[in-house]
Short mmCIF file of C-alpha atoms and ligand atoms in Angstrom, two decimals:
data_model
loop_
_atom_site.label_atom_id
_atom_site.label_comp_id
_atom_site.label_asym_id
_atom_site.label_seq_id
_atom_site.Cartn_x
_atom_site.Cartn_y
_atom_site.Cartn_z
CA UNK A 1 -0.36 -0.18 -0.35
CA UNK A 2 1.27 3.86 -0.76
CA UNK A 3 0.11 6.47 2.00
CA UNK A 4 -2.99 7.38 1.65
CA UNK A 5 -2.52 11.11 -0.03
CA UNK A 6 -0.37 9.96 -2.60
CA UNK A 7 -0.41 11.39 -5.78
CA UNK A 8 -1.79 9.46 -8.67
CA UNK A 9 -0.84 11.29 -11.99
CA UNK A 10 -0.05 10.36 -15.55
CA UNK A 11 1.95 12.92 -17.66
CA UNK A 12 2.38 14.86 -21.45
CA UNK A 13 3.97 18.26 -22.12
CA UNK A 14 2.12 20.53 -24.87
CA UNK A 15 4.20 19.72 -28.43
CA UNK A 16 3.75 16.37 -27.98
CA UNK A 17 0.38 16.06 -28.19
CA UNK A 18 -1.65 19.66 -28.91
CA UNK A 19 -1.14 20.29 -31.69
CA UNK A 20 -2.58 23.36 -33.72
CA UNK A 21 0.54 24.69 -34.13
CA UNK A 22 -0.66 27.56 -35.73
CA UNK A 23 -4.03 28.49 -34.09
CA UNK A 24 -4.76 31.06 -32.28
CA UNK A 25 -1.51 33.35 -32.39
CA UNK A 26 0.08 31.04 -31.46
CA UNK A 27 3.93 31.16 -32.99
CA UNK A 28 6.90 29.07 -33.69
CA UNK A 29 8.90 27.80 -31.01
CA UNK A 30 12.36 25.78 -31.87
CA UNK A 31 10.78 22.27 -32.16
CA UNK A 32 8.61 23.85 -34.78
CA UNK A 33 11.38 24.63 -36.51
CA UNK A 34 13.50 21.55 -36.18
CA UNK A 35 11.27 19.12 -37.06
CA UNK A 36 10.05 21.09 -40.51
CA UNK A 37 13.70 21.09 -40.73
CA UNK A 38 14.42 18.09 -42.64
CA UNK A 39 16.58 15.00 -41.64
CA UNK A 40 16.23 16.14 -38.09
CA UNK A 41 13.36 13.81 -37.10
CA UNK A 42 11.94 10.13 -38.11
CA UNK A 43 10.23 10.28 -41.17
CA UNK A 44 10.79 14.22 -40.98
CA UNK A 45 7.32 13.56 -38.68
CA UNK A 46 6.13 17.22 -36.86
CA UNK A 47 3.51 17.97 -34.01
CA UNK A 48 1.44 20.32 -36.51
CA UNK A 49 -1.27 17.89 -35.73
CA UNK A 50 -0.19 15.50 -33.24
CA UNK A 51 -3.13 13.73 -30.60
CA UNK A 52 -4.86 17.05 -31.43
CA UNK A 53 -4.89 17.78 -27.80
CA UNK A 54 -5.89 20.99 -28.66
CA UNK A 55 -9.34 20.28 -29.92
CA UNK A 56 -10.14 17.35 -27.79
CA UNK A 57 -8.88 17.96 -24.94
CA UNK A 58 -12.51 17.41 -22.84
CA UNK A 59 -12.73 14.15 -24.20
CA UNK A 60 -9.29 13.39 -23.04
CA UNK A 61 -9.97 14.36 -19.72
CA UNK A 62 -12.56 12.39 -20.02
CA UNK A 63 -10.33 9.39 -19.85
CA UNK A 64 -8.20 10.68 -16.80
CA UNK A 65 -11.39 10.46 -14.85
CA UNK A 66 -12.45 7.15 -16.05
CA UNK A 67 -8.38 5.86 -15.12
CA UNK A 68 -8.89 7.11 -11.69
CA UNK A 69 -5.86 9.47 -12.14
CA UNK A 70 -5.63 12.40 -8.85
CA UNK A 71 -3.84 14.79 -11.05
CA UNK A 72 -2.84 15.42 -14.71
CA UNK A 73 0.35 16.89 -15.20
CA UNK A 74 0.72 18.74 -18.70
CA UNK A 75 2.71 21.60 -19.75
CA UNK A 76 2.44 25.08 -21.40
CA UNK A 77 3.37 26.27 -24.93
CA UNK A 78 5.17 29.87 -24.18
CA UNK A 79 4.43 30.14 -27.98
CA UNK A 80 0.48 29.83 -27.19
CA UNK A 81 0.70 32.04 -24.15
CA UNK A 82 3.40 34.98 -24.89
CA UNK A 83 3.33 34.48 -28.79
CA UNK A 84 7.46 35.28 -30.20
CA UNK A 85 8.55 35.28 -26.16
CA UNK A 86 7.84 39.32 -25.61
CA UNK A 87 5.19 41.63 -24.81
CA UNK A 88 1.50 40.34 -23.44
CA UNK A 89 -0.62 37.57 -22.56
CA UNK A 90 -1.97 35.63 -25.67
CA UNK A 91 -6.45 36.00 -24.12
CA UNK A 92 -6.60 33.05 -26.65
CA UNK A 93 -3.57 31.07 -25.69
CA UNK A 94 -4.94 31.36 -21.76
CA UNK A 95 -8.34 30.25 -22.47
CA UNK A 96 -7.50 27.39 -23.73
CA UNK A 97 -5.17 26.40 -20.93
CA UNK A 98 -8.15 28.02 -18.50
CA UNK A 99 -10.40 25.73 -20.42
CA UNK A 100 -8.65 22.43 -19.32
CA UNK A 101 -8.12 23.26 -16.05
CA UNK A 102 -11.33 24.03 -15.27
CA UNK A 103 -12.07 20.74 -17.10
CA UNK A 104 -9.60 18.99 -14.73
CA UNK A 105 -10.46 20.44 -11.44
CA UNK A 106 -14.34 19.73 -12.52
CA UNK A 107 -13.58 16.05 -12.77
CA UNK A 108 -11.80 15.78 -9.53
CA UNK A 109 -8.06 15.64 -10.65
CA UNK A 110 -5.80 18.38 -9.21
CA UNK A 111 -3.36 20.11 -12.59
CA UNK A 112 0.46 19.68 -12.59
CA UNK A 113 1.55 22.24 -14.42
CA UNK A 114 4.82 22.60 -15.91
CA UNK A 115 5.56 26.25 -17.44
CA UNK A 116 8.70 25.20 -19.57
CA UNK A 117 8.92 21.36 -21.80
CA UNK A 118 11.73 22.28 -24.48
CA UNK A 119 9.28 24.73 -27.41
CA UNK A 120 10.90 27.90 -26.37
CA UNK A 121 9.67 30.80 -28.88
CA UNK A 122 12.13 30.65 -32.01
CA UNK A 123 12.51 34.56 -31.76
CA UNK A 124 14.55 33.89 -28.33
CA UNK A 125 16.48 31.50 -30.12
CA UNK A 126 17.09 33.61 -33.31
CA UNK A 127 18.17 36.30 -29.83
CA UNK A 128 20.97 33.87 -28.71
CA UNK A 129 18.90 31.20 -27.02
CA UNK A 130 19.35 29.65 -23.60
CA UNK A 131 23.02 29.81 -24.01
CA UNK A 132 22.16 33.76 -23.72
CA UNK A 133 21.38 35.32 -19.90
CA UNK A 134 18.33 37.20 -21.21
CA UNK A 135 16.03 34.13 -22.18
CA UNK A 136 17.04 33.54 -17.97
CA UNK A 137 14.83 36.68 -18.08
CA UNK A 138 11.93 36.67 -20.00
CA UNK A 139 11.22 33.12 -19.04
CA UNK A 140 10.12 34.74 -15.53
CA UNK A 141 8.39 37.34 -17.78
CA UNK A 142 6.79 34.88 -19.41
CA UNK A 143 5.96 32.27 -16.03
CA UNK A 144 4.78 35.15 -14.38
CA UNK A 145 2.00 36.14 -16.58
CA UNK A 146 0.88 32.03 -16.89
CA UNK A 147 0.93 32.47 -12.68
CA UNK A 148 -1.03 35.34 -12.60
CA UNK A 149 -3.54 34.02 -15.10
CA UNK A 150 -3.78 30.38 -13.52
CA UNK A 151 -2.73 30.82 -9.78
CA UNK A 152 -6.00 30.92 -8.68
CA UNK A 153 -6.41 27.20 -9.51
CA UNK A 154 -3.20 25.82 -9.69
CA UNK A 155 -1.66 24.40 -6.85
CA UNK A 156 1.20 22.32 -8.62
CA UNK A 157 3.44 24.80 -10.36
CA UNK A 158 6.69 23.78 -12.18
CA UNK A 159 9.24 25.30 -13.89
CA UNK A 160 11.11 23.00 -16.38
CA UNK A 161 11.05 19.98 -17.42
CA UNK A 162 14.96 18.17 -17.68
CA UNK A 163 17.26 21.18 -18.60
CA UNK A 164 19.34 18.35 -18.99
CA UNK A 165 18.31 17.56 -22.25
CA UNK A 166 17.38 21.80 -23.42
CA UNK A 167 21.01 22.27 -22.52
CA UNK A 168 22.92 18.80 -23.47
CA UNK A 169 20.80 17.61 -26.04
CA UNK A 170 19.20 20.97 -27.77
CA UNK A 171 22.93 23.09 -27.73
CA UNK A 172 25.93 20.15 -27.37
CA UNK A 173 24.63 17.00 -29.40
CA UNK A 174 22.38 18.93 -31.54
CA UNK A 175 19.66 16.11 -31.31
CA UNK A 176 16.93 17.81 -30.38
CA UNK A 177 15.59 21.27 -30.96
CA UNK A 178 17.87 23.67 -31.78
CA UNK A 179 19.95 21.70 -33.05
CA UNK A 180 23.32 23.43 -32.10
CA UNK A 181 26.60 21.58 -31.28
CA UNK A 182 28.34 23.49 -29.05
CA UNK A 183 29.67 22.41 -25.55
CA UNK A 184 29.91 26.30 -24.63
CA UNK A 185 27.13 27.10 -25.21
CA UNK A 186 25.45 23.84 -23.56
CA UNK A 187 27.20 24.79 -19.97
CA UNK A 188 25.77 28.04 -20.73
CA UNK A 189 23.15 27.05 -21.67
CA UNK A 190 22.46 24.37 -19.02
CA UNK A 191 23.45 27.61 -15.97
CA UNK A 192 20.63 30.06 -17.83
CA UNK A 193 17.84 27.21 -17.11
CA UNK A 194 18.58 27.33 -13.72
CA UNK A 195 18.95 31.19 -13.37
CA UNK A 196 15.68 31.05 -15.68
CA UNK A 197 14.43 28.96 -12.85
CA UNK A 198 15.15 31.00 -9.77
CA UNK A 199 14.27 33.99 -11.10
CA UNK A 200 10.62 32.84 -12.00
CA UNK A 201 10.66 30.48 -8.22
CA UNK A 202 11.23 34.33 -7.39
CA UNK A 203 8.35 35.46 -9.91
CA UNK A 204 5.31 33.45 -8.64
CA UNK A 205 6.36 32.79 -4.69
CA UNK A 206 6.62 29.07 -4.85
CA UNK A 207 7.75 26.60 -7.39
CA UNK A 208 8.98 22.90 -8.08
CA UNK A 209 11.89 21.96 -11.16
CA UNK A 210 11.96 18.19 -12.54
CA UNK A 211 15.45 16.63 -13.34
CA UNK A 212 15.99 13.16 -15.39
CA UNK A 213 18.19 11.66 -13.09
CA UNK A 214 19.97 8.43 -13.86
CA UNK A 215 21.41 5.95 -11.33
CA UNK A 216 25.53 5.96 -12.65
CA UNK A 217 27.59 2.81 -12.06
CA UNK A 218 31.70 2.29 -13.25
CA UNK A 219 31.68 -0.85 -15.83
CA UNK A 220 34.04 -2.37 -13.18
CA UNK A 221 36.08 -0.87 -9.75
CA UNK A 222 39.09 0.27 -11.82
CA UNK A 223 40.11 3.57 -10.63
CA UNK A 224 39.95 4.75 -14.19
CA UNK A 225 35.90 3.09 -14.76
CA UNK A 226 34.77 5.51 -11.06
CA UNK A 227 35.93 8.25 -12.37
CA UNK A 228 34.20 7.47 -15.47
CA UNK A 229 30.72 7.34 -13.54
CA UNK A 230 32.42 10.23 -11.20
CA UNK A 231 32.38 11.93 -14.51
CA UNK A 232 28.55 11.89 -15.30
CA UNK A 233 27.07 11.52 -12.49
CA UNK A 234 28.71 15.08 -12.15
CA UNK A 235 27.01 15.68 -15.90
CA UNK A 236 23.61 14.35 -16.06
CA UNK A 237 22.61 15.03 -12.05
CA UNK A 238 25.25 16.39 -9.92
CA UNK A 239 25.57 19.47 -12.09
CA UNK A 240 21.83 20.20 -11.60
CA UNK A 241 21.51 18.72 -8.26
CA UNK A 242 23.86 20.79 -6.59
CA UNK A 243 23.29 24.53 -7.79
CA UNK A 244 19.63 24.04 -6.90
CA UNK A 245 19.57 22.04 -3.56
CA UNK A 246 23.21 23.61 -2.37
CA UNK A 247 23.67 26.35 -3.61
CA UNK A 248 27.19 25.82 -5.90
CA UNK A 249 28.48 23.53 -8.40
CA UNK A 250 30.26 20.36 -7.66
CA UNK A 251 34.05 21.49 -8.02
CA UNK A 252 35.10 18.91 -9.24
CA UNK A 253 32.83 19.56 -12.06
CA UNK A 254 33.58 22.68 -12.65
CA UNK A 255 37.48 21.18 -13.27
CA UNK A 256 36.26 18.36 -16.01
CA UNK A 257 34.56 21.05 -17.76
CA UNK A 258 38.03 23.76 -17.46
CA UNK A 259 38.77 22.84 -21.27
CA UNK A 260 35.40 24.21 -22.53
CA UNK A 261 34.42 27.02 -19.68
CA UNK A 262 35.66 29.01 -17.36
CA UNK A 263 32.61 29.43 -16.06
CA UNK A 264 32.86 33.06 -16.52
CA UNK A 265 28.53 33.56 -17.30
CA UNK A 266 28.48 33.04 -13.45
CA UNK A 267 27.74 35.80 -12.36
CA UNK A 268 27.87 37.28 -8.54
CA UNK A 269 24.19 36.08 -6.92
CA UNK A 270 23.64 33.70 -9.76
CA UNK A 271 24.04 30.73 -7.33
CA UNK A 272 21.17 31.92 -4.18
CA UNK A 273 18.69 32.73 -7.04
CA UNK A 274 19.25 29.45 -8.54
CA UNK A 275 18.86 27.73 -4.56
CA UNK A 276 15.75 29.57 -3.93
CA UNK A 277 13.76 26.85 -1.99
CA UNK A 278 12.11 24.41 -4.07
CA UNK A 279 8.64 23.39 -2.56
CA UNK A 280 9.24 20.16 -4.63
CA UNK A 281 11.62 18.09 -6.62
CA UNK A 282 10.36 16.38 -9.96
CA UNK A 283 12.39 13.62 -10.96
CA UNK A 284 12.20 11.70 -14.36
CA UNK A 285 13.44 7.88 -14.57
CA UNK A 286 13.96 6.18 -17.51
CA UNK A 287 17.33 3.79 -17.01
CA UNK A 288 20.46 3.44 -15.63
CA UNK A 289 24.02 4.73 -17.22
CA UNK A 290 27.01 2.55 -16.60
CA UNK A 291 30.06 3.84 -18.10
CA UNK A 292 33.81 3.15 -18.20
CA UNK A 293 36.80 4.85 -19.51
CA UNK A 294 37.99 5.51 -22.99
CA UNK A 295 38.76 2.31 -24.84
CA UNK A 296 40.81 3.31 -27.94
CA UNK A 297 38.89 3.12 -31.07
CA UNK A 298 35.47 2.28 -29.67
CA UNK A 299 32.33 4.64 -30.73
CA UNK A 300 29.58 4.78 -28.95
CA UNK A 301 26.09 4.77 -31.47
CA UNK A 302 22.77 5.51 -29.38
CA UNK A 303 22.02 9.91 -29.82
CA UNK A 304 21.31 9.85 -26.18
CA UNK A 305 24.73 8.15 -25.79
CA UNK A 306 26.59 10.98 -28.03
CA UNK A 307 30.22 12.06 -26.87
CA UNK A 308 28.81 15.92 -27.82
CA UNK A 309 26.20 15.82 -25.04
CA UNK A 310 28.88 15.35 -22.22
CA UNK A 311 30.86 18.15 -22.79
CA UNK A 312 34.62 17.80 -21.24
CA UNK A 313 33.95 13.99 -21.14
CA UNK A 314 33.26 12.63 -24.81
CA UNK A 315 35.33 10.48 -24.45
CA UNK A 316 33.79 8.22 -21.40
CA UNK A 317 32.46 5.17 -22.81
CA UNK A 318 28.90 4.10 -22.34
CA UNK A 319 28.33 0.06 -21.93
CA UNK A 320 24.97 -2.02 -22.00
CA UNK A 321 24.96 -5.11 -19.96
CA UNK A 322 22.65 -7.03 -22.00
CA UNK A 323 19.11 -6.55 -19.89
CA UNK A 324 16.61 -6.62 -21.65
CA UNK A 325 15.45 -3.30 -23.21
CA UNK A 326 12.74 -1.08 -24.43
CA UNK A 327 11.88 0.06 -27.63
CA UNK A 328 14.24 3.07 -26.82
CA UNK A 329 16.72 0.75 -26.28
CA UNK A 330 16.70 1.75 -23.19
CA UNK A 331 18.12 -0.60 -20.06
CA UNK A 332 15.13 -1.28 -17.78
CA UNK A 333 16.71 -0.94 -14.06
CA UNK A 334 14.63 -0.83 -11.92
CA UNK A 335 16.68 -1.06 -8.65
CA UNK A 336 18.32 2.23 -9.88
CA UNK A 337 15.73 4.28 -8.85
CA UNK A 338 15.42 2.87 -5.79
CA UNK A 339 18.54 4.42 -6.22
CA UNK A 340 18.11 7.34 -6.87
CA UNK A 341 15.43 8.26 -4.58
CA UNK A 342 17.35 6.97 -1.84
CA UNK A 343 20.64 8.76 -3.24
CA UNK A 344 18.37 11.95 -3.44
CA UNK A 345 17.70 11.43 0.19
CA UNK A 346 20.84 10.93 2.07
CA UNK A 347 22.66 13.31 0.01
CA UNK A 348 20.58 16.70 -0.56
CA UNK A 349 17.78 18.82 1.70
CA UNK A 350 14.51 17.67 2.16
CA UNK A 351 12.58 18.04 -0.70
CA UNK A 352 8.70 16.65 -1.50
CA UNK A 353 9.93 14.69 -4.33
CA UNK A 354 7.81 13.41 -6.87
CA UNK A 355 8.19 11.00 -9.84
CA UNK A 356 7.39 13.02 -12.44
CA UNK A 357 8.01 10.82 -15.32
CA UNK A 358 8.00 7.06 -15.42
CA UNK A 359 7.95 4.66 -18.41
CA UNK A 360 8.46 3.00 -21.42
CA UNK A 361 8.09 2.34 -24.86
CA UNK A 362 7.44 -0.57 -26.63
CA UNK A 363 5.64 -2.20 -29.83
CA UNK A 364 1.80 -2.52 -28.73
CA UNK A 365 -0.25 -5.88 -30.09
CA UNK A 366 -3.26 -5.74 -30.98
CA UNK A 367 -4.85 -8.95 -29.52
CA UNK A 368 -9.11 -10.05 -29.55
CA UNK A 369 -9.73 -5.94 -30.14
CA UNK A 370 -7.43 -5.12 -27.32
CA UNK A 371 -3.91 -3.21 -27.05
CA UNK A 372 -2.08 -5.57 -25.09
CA UNK A 373 1.25 -4.64 -23.21
CA UNK A 374 1.77 -6.51 -21.32
CA UNK A 375 5.81 -5.32 -21.55
CA UNK A 376 4.47 -1.88 -20.54
CA UNK A 377 2.45 -3.30 -17.30
CA UNK A 378 5.69 -5.17 -16.28
CA UNK A 379 8.00 -1.76 -16.57
CA UNK A 380 5.40 -0.04 -14.74
CA UNK A 381 4.68 -2.95 -11.56
CA UNK A 382 8.42 -3.00 -10.72
CA UNK A 383 8.57 0.77 -10.87
CA UNK A 384 6.30 1.51 -8.32
CA UNK A 385 8.22 -1.63 -6.48
CA UNK A 386 10.90 0.62 -6.48
CA UNK A 387 8.82 3.37 -5.12
CA UNK A 388 7.66 1.37 -2.43
CA UNK A 389 10.98 0.31 -1.34
CA UNK A 390 11.84 3.93 -1.46
CA UNK A 391 9.24 5.58 0.71
CA UNK A 392 9.61 2.23 3.28
CA UNK A 393 13.39 3.61 3.51
CA UNK A 394 12.13 6.63 4.55
CA UNK A 395 12.35 8.83 1.36
CA UNK A 396 9.20 11.86 1.49
CA UNK A 397 8.14 10.44 -2.33
CA UNK A 398 4.52 11.57 -2.77
CA UNK A 399 3.70 10.92 -5.82
CA UNK A 400 4.23 9.24 -9.07
CA UNK A 401 3.80 10.10 -12.81
CA UNK A 402 3.86 7.94 -15.08
CA UNK A 403 5.09 8.77 -18.72
CA UNK A 404 2.74 9.39 -20.88
CA UNK A 405 -1.23 9.33 -20.83
CA UNK A 406 -1.32 8.78 -24.15
CA UNK A 407 0.85 7.60 -27.52
CA UNK A 408 2.59 10.58 -28.33
CA UNK A 409 5.08 12.70 -30.58
CA UNK A 410 8.28 11.41 -28.90
CA UNK A 411 10.74 14.53 -30.75
CA UNK A 412 13.50 13.14 -32.59
CA UNK A 413 11.83 9.37 -32.64
CA UNK A 414 8.16 11.27 -34.27
CA UNK A 415 5.67 8.81 -33.97
CA UNK A 416 7.56 6.10 -34.33
CA UNK A 417 7.90 5.06 -30.79
CA UNK A 418 4.90 4.36 -28.18
CA UNK A 419 4.44 5.76 -24.56
CA UNK A 420 1.36 5.97 -23.72
CA UNK A 421 -1.10 4.32 -21.68
CA UNK A 422 -4.16 4.79 -23.89
CA UNK A 423 -3.22 3.80 -27.71
CA UNK A 424 -3.53 7.27 -30.63
CA UNK A 425 -4.43 6.10 -34.21
CA UNK A 426 -3.00 9.34 -35.58
CA UNK A 427 -5.32 8.45 -38.90
CA UNK A 428 -8.51 8.77 -37.46
CA UNK A 429 -7.43 10.42 -33.80
CA UNK A 430 -9.16 7.71 -32.40
CA UNK A 431 -8.05 6.99 -28.51
CA UNK A 432 -7.86 3.21 -27.23
CA UNK A 433 -7.20 2.47 -23.27
CA UNK A 434 -4.49 -0.69 -23.26
CA UNK A 435 -4.24 -2.92 -20.81
CA UNK A 436 -2.02 -0.74 -18.92
CA UNK A 437 -4.53 1.43 -18.57
CA UNK A 438 -6.81 -0.04 -16.60
CA UNK A 439 -4.15 -2.08 -14.80
CA UNK A 440 -2.67 1.40 -13.44
CA UNK A 441 -6.55 2.40 -12.87
CA UNK A 442 -6.54 -0.76 -10.63
CA UNK A 443 -3.02 -0.09 -9.18
CA UNK A 444 -4.71 3.63 -8.31
CA UNK A 445 -8.20 2.26 -6.64
CA UNK A 446 -6.44 0.16 -4.37
CA UNK A 447 -3.99 2.87 -3.66
CA UNK A 448 -1.32 -0.32 -4.13
CA UNK A 449 0.04 -3.28 -6.28
CA UNK A 450 -1.62 -6.36 -5.81
CA UNK A 451 0.23 -9.23 -3.99
CA UNK A 452 2.94 -10.70 -5.73
C1 PNW E 1 11.57 12.87 -21.67
N1 PNW E 1 17.92 11.22 -22.93
O1 PNW E 1 12.69 12.80 -22.45
C2 PNW E 1 11.03 13.41 -21.70
O2 PNW E 1 10.81 14.49 -20.29
C3 PNW E 1 9.61 13.55 -22.18
O3 PNW E 1 8.99 14.14 -23.05
C4 PNW E 1 9.87 12.14 -23.34
O4 PNW E 1 9.08 11.66 -23.49
C5 PNW E 1 10.16 11.07 -22.29
O5 PNW E 1 11.44 11.36 -21.37
C6 PNW E 1 10.87 9.94 -23.09
O6 PNW E 1 12.13 10.34 -24.23
C7 PNW E 1 13.61 12.72 -22.51
O7 PNW E 1 18.56 11.25 -23.95
C8 PNW E 1 14.56 12.16 -24.08
O8 PNW E 1 18.26 10.39 -22.37
C9 PNW E 1 16.00 11.34 -23.97
C10 PNW E 1 16.57 11.45 -22.56
C11 PNW E 1 16.53 11.61 -21.68
C12 PNW E 1 14.68 12.07 -21.51
#
């Protein structure tokens, strides 16, 4: 059993589901530009239509209510709310989110808002994007506009989803929008994302942030492999956790980065802003990184292992252990979630924790007219047992959001990867709850997992 007030939810993001890319005054974000650039996404897929949630949100909230969700985590599209990224709010943009929030509240579902899930207004990218300090100030202005309009009915606010992806996939490896590849810019972007978080938090009074955190293991106990693990833990986890929760960059990470940047973009007072107390810390957990010292001549392949998203540590070798993988090729490692949560509790100041994303892409099968996804059920089951173990160990874990409510636009992978508990037929927009949706509804109803 889970604690009585455990917040059971599911998550999505604006660009991945909304569609209506040019409606009601919305201007392009970096993901519109990126996905419309040939060669950037699989099949040239874009979020132009996606799940057409913009027009179907009432039906989608009904599906959430059928699942018994207590909370729904979604993101606001910055260029819908503040077209162009500067100036006044768009009434039509805000009306959409007011409608969604009201619909959720009427169905007893707590709205959980993420202000930024990767869709920077293109104009702000053209003015320098996240490597530029001014973007942080623009973000705080936008946060204030959104909070002014929705703060009376939304209790849970988070600033950013996964600044690691925005900084190091967006400006390092270039696998994500805006597709730039400059190691120094990626580190500057990471700082300005955190600065934007702190400024926004101060502007709206209280907020959390969501990080994608990883369990990290060395490939062996050799000193060289242990050092590779230290470096990747530094760039994946501590480069965000330490400024946010301890008010300082880790000394070893700054030294690892010395060939990339002298950190002169960090100004006096920034770390005090960045470490303003968090209301919650959201943890997105998918897998573990196992790493070792470089082997001459070996080239890592999968895109999230591209050396260029690990500035200054490009030569670290990522190892696969032959564990079962999801359709993303990510190894399934539920113990890594226990490790991640207990580590946060042991090494950082106390803050309420939520798993804000956890889930898996699989190729689903239709069996007797039902979309059958036993592998997804097994994935959720194993990771919820991990949550339970962490709670029993004293971790203040307050909720869990499955990724994702429904199949959607999986970024550079377009529509080829399906993470949903609800199947989406993109040709007809027909939604069909999968086996995992019914299973999750049962978990929520009994507030726990069935005996093993
Ligand atoms: C997260 N990586 O993305 C995002 O928050 C979601 O929008 C996304 O759909 C989900 O996880 C599944 O991918 C990530 O390369 C994308 O390490 C890439 C990585 C991590 C998270």
